[in-house]
Short mmCIF file of C-alpha atoms in Angstrom, two decimals:
data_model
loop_
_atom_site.label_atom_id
_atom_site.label_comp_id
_atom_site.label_asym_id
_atom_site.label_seq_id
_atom_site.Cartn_x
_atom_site.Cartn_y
_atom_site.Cartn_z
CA UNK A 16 60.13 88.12 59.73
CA UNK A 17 62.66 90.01 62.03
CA UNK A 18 62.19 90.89 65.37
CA UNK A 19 63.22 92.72 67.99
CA UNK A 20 64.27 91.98 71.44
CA UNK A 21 64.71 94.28 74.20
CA UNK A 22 67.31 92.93 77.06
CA UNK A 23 66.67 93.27 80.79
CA UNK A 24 69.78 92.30 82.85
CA UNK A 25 68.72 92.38 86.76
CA UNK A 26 71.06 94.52 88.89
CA UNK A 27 72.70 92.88 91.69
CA UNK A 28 75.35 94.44 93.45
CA UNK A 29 79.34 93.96 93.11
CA UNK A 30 82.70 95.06 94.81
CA UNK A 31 85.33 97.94 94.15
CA UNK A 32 88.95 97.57 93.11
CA UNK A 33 91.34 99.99 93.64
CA UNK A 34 95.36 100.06 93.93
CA UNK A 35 96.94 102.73 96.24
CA UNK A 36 100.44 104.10 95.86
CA UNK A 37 103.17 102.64 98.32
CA UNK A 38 103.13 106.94 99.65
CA UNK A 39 99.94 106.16 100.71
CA UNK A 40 99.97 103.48 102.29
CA UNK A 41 103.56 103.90 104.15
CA UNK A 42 102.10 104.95 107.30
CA UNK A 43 99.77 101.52 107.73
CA UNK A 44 102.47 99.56 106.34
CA UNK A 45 105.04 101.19 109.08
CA UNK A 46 102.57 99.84 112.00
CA UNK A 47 102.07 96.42 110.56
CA UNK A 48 106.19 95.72 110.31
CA UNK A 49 106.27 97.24 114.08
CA UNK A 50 103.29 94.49 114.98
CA UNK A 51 104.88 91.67 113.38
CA UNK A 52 108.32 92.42 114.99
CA UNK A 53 106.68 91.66 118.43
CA UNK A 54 103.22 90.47 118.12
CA UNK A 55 103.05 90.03 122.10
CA UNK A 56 102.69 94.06 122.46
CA UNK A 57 100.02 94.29 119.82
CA UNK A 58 96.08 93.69 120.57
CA UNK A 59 94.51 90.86 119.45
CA UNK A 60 92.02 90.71 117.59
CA UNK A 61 91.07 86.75 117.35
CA UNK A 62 88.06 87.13 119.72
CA UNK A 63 86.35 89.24 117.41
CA UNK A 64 86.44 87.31 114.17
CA UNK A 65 85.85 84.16 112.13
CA UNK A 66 89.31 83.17 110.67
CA UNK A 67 91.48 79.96 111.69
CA UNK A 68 94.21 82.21 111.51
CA UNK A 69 96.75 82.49 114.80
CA UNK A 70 98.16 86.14 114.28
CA UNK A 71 95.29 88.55 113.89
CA UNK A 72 95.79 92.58 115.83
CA UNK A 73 94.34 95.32 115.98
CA UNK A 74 95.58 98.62 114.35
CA UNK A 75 95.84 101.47 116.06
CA UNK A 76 98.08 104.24 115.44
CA UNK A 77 97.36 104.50 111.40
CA UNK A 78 93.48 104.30 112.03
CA UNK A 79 93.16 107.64 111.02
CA UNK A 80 95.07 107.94 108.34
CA UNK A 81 93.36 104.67 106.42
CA UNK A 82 90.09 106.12 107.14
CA UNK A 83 90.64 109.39 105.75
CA UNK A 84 91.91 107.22 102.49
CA UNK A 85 89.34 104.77 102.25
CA UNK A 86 86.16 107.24 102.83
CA UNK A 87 86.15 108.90 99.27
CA UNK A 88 85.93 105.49 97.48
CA UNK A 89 83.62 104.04 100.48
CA UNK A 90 81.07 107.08 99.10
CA UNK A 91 82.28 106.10 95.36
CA UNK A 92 80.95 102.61 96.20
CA UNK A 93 77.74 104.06 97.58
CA UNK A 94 76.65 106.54 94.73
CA UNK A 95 77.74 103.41 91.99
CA UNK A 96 75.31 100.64 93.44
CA UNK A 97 72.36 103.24 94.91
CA UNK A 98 69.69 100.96 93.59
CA UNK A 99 70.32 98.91 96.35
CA UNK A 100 68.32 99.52 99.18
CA UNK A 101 71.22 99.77 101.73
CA UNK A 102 73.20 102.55 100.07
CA UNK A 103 70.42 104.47 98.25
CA UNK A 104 69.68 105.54 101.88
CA UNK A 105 73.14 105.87 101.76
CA UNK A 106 73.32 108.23 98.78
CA UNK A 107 70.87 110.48 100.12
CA UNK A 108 71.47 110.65 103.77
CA UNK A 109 75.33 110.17 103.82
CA UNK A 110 77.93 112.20 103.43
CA UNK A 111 81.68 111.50 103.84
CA UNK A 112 81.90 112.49 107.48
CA UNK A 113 79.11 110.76 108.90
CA UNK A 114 81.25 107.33 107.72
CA UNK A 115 82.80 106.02 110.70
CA UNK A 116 85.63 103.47 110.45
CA UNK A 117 84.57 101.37 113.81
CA UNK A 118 87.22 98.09 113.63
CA UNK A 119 90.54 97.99 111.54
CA UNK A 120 93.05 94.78 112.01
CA UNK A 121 95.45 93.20 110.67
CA UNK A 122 95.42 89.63 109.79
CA UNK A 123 99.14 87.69 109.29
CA UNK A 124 97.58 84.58 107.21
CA UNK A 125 100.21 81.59 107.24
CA UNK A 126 100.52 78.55 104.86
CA UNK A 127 97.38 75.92 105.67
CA UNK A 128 95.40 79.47 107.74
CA UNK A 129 92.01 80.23 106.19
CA UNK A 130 88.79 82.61 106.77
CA UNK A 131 85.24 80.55 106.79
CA UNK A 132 82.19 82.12 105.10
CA UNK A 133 81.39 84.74 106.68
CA UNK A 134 79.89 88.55 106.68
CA UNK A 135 81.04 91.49 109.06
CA UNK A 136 79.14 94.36 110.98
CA UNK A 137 78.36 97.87 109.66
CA UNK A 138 77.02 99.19 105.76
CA UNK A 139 81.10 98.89 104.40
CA UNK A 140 83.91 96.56 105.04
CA UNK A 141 86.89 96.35 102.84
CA UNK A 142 90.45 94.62 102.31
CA UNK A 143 93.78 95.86 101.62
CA UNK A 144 96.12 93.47 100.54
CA UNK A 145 99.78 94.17 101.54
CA UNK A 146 101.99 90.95 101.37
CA UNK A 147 100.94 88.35 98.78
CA UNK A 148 103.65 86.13 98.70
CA UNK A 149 102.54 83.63 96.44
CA UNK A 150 101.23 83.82 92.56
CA UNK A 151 97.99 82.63 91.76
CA UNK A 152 99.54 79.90 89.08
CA UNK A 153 101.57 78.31 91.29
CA UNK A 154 98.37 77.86 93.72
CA UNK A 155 96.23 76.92 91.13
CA UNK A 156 98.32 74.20 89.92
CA UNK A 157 99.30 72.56 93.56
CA UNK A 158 95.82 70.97 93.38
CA UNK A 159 95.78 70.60 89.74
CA UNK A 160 92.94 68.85 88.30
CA UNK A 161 90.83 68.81 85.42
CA UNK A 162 88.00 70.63 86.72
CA UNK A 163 88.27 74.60 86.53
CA UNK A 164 86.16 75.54 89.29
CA UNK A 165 88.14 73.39 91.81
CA UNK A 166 91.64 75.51 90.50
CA UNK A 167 89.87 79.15 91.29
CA UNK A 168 89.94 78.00 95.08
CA UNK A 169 92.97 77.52 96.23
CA UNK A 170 94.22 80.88 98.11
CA UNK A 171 91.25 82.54 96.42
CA UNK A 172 89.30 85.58 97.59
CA UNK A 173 85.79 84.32 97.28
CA UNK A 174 82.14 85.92 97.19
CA UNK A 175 78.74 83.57 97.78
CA UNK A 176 75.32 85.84 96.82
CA UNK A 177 72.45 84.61 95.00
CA UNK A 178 71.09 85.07 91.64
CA UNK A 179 67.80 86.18 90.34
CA UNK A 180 66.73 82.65 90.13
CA UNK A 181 68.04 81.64 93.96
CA UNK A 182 70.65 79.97 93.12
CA UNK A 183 73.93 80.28 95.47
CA UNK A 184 77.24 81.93 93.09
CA UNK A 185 80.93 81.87 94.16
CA UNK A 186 82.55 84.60 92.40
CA UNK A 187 86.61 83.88 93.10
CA UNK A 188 89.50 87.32 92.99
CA UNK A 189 92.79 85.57 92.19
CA UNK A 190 94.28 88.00 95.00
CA UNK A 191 98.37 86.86 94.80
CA UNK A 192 101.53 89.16 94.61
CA UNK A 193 99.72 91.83 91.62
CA UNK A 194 97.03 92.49 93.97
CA UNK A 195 99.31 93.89 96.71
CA UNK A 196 98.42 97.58 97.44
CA UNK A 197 94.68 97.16 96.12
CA UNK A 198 91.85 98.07 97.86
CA UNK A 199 88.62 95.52 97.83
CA UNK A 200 85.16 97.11 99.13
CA UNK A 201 82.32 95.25 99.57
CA UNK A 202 78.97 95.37 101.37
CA UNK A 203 79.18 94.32 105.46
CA UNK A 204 76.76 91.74 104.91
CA UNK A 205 77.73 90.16 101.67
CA UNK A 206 79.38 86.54 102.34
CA UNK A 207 82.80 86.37 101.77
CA UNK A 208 85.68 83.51 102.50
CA UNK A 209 89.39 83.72 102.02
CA UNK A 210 90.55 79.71 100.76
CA UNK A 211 94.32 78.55 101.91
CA UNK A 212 97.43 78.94 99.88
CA UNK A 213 99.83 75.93 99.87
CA UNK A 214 103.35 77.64 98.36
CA UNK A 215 104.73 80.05 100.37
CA UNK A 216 106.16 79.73 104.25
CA UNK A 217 105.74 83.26 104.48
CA UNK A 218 102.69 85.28 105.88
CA UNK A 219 99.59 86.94 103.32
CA UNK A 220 99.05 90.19 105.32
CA UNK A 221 95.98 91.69 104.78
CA UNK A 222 94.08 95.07 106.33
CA UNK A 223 90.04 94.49 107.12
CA UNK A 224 87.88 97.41 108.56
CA UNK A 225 84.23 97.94 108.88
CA UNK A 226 82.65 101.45 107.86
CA UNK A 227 79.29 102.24 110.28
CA UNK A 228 77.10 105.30 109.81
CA UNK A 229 77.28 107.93 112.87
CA UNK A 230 73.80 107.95 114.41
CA UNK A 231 74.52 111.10 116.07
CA UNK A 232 74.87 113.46 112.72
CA UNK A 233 71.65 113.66 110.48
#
């Protein structure tokens, strides 16, 4: 006798990829190079996050410019995961303009440097990857061994949420060189860690910011 199943796949929410054109991102990329050619007349950023990572400022004088890039696909990310609580009031109460981008820094990563598990303030936060200089082979096999899981960590990207049944998930992004230009956007509050990289002497510059709603619009 044949039968018929019906298949109920719980949501649980995700991230958002996207790759910007080097147009778009010349003016950020033009205040990063003047940071790094003098970091002692940049702001630093350190005191206000988790990473083990020396070189960390604040960016200024492109603020604008990212946030006007980043809010259309910070409201794409709303309207595609509205089940969830967080942005279904999001959906519905939220319009482009009330986003404000609050923080925006720039971390210089170096060789042995790494970010801890940790979450961030506001409803967004997102990363822009810049300078990768390393390929995700060549880190995967510096600690080669014969256990998969143990390759996806080195200089990985990494996610920790639970599953329907409790149970704790890493989900890894191989972020090396191909990722450079693209856009990651995740939920403030969803754990994230960023694992060493073991190949290159040069720095893994990355862009982190942290969307808020304005409390003063309705």
């Amino acid at each position: 006798m044949s039968r018929s199943y019906e298949w109920k796949q719980f949501d649980n929410i995700g991230c958002i990829l996207y790759k910007f054109t080097d147009e778009e991102l010349a003016p950020l990329r033009k205040e990063v190079a003047e940071i790094q050619a003098d970091f002692t007349k940049a702001e630093t950023w350190n005191h206000q996050l988790a990473g083990h990572i020396k070189h960390e400022y604040a960016i200024i004088k492109s603020k604008d410019h990212v946030e006007k890039l980043v809010k259309p696909l910070a409201k794409h990310f709303s309207d595609q995961f509205k089940y969830y609580s967080d942005f279904n009031i999001m959906s519905k109460k939220m319009t482009e303009r009330k986003l404000i981008l609050d923080n925006l820094w720039v971390n210089y990563q170096k060789k042995h440097e790494f970010n801890p598990v940790h979450s961030h303030h506001g409803v967004l936060s997102f990363v822009i990857w810049l300078q990768m200089p390393f390929s995700f082979e060549a880190e995967s096999n510096y600690f080669k061994t014969t256990i998969k899981s143990d390759n996806e960590r080195t200089s990985t990207f990494n996610f920790y949420y639970t599953n329907s049944l409790g149970d704790i998930m890493n989900t890894p992004i191989p972020a090396d060189k191909t990722y450079e230009n693209t856009i990651c956007i995740i939920p403030a509050r969803m754990k994230h860690a960023v694992y060493p990289f073991y190949t290159s002497d040069d720095y893994r510059i990355s862009v982190s910011g942290n969307f808020h709603i304005d409390p003063m619009q309705s």
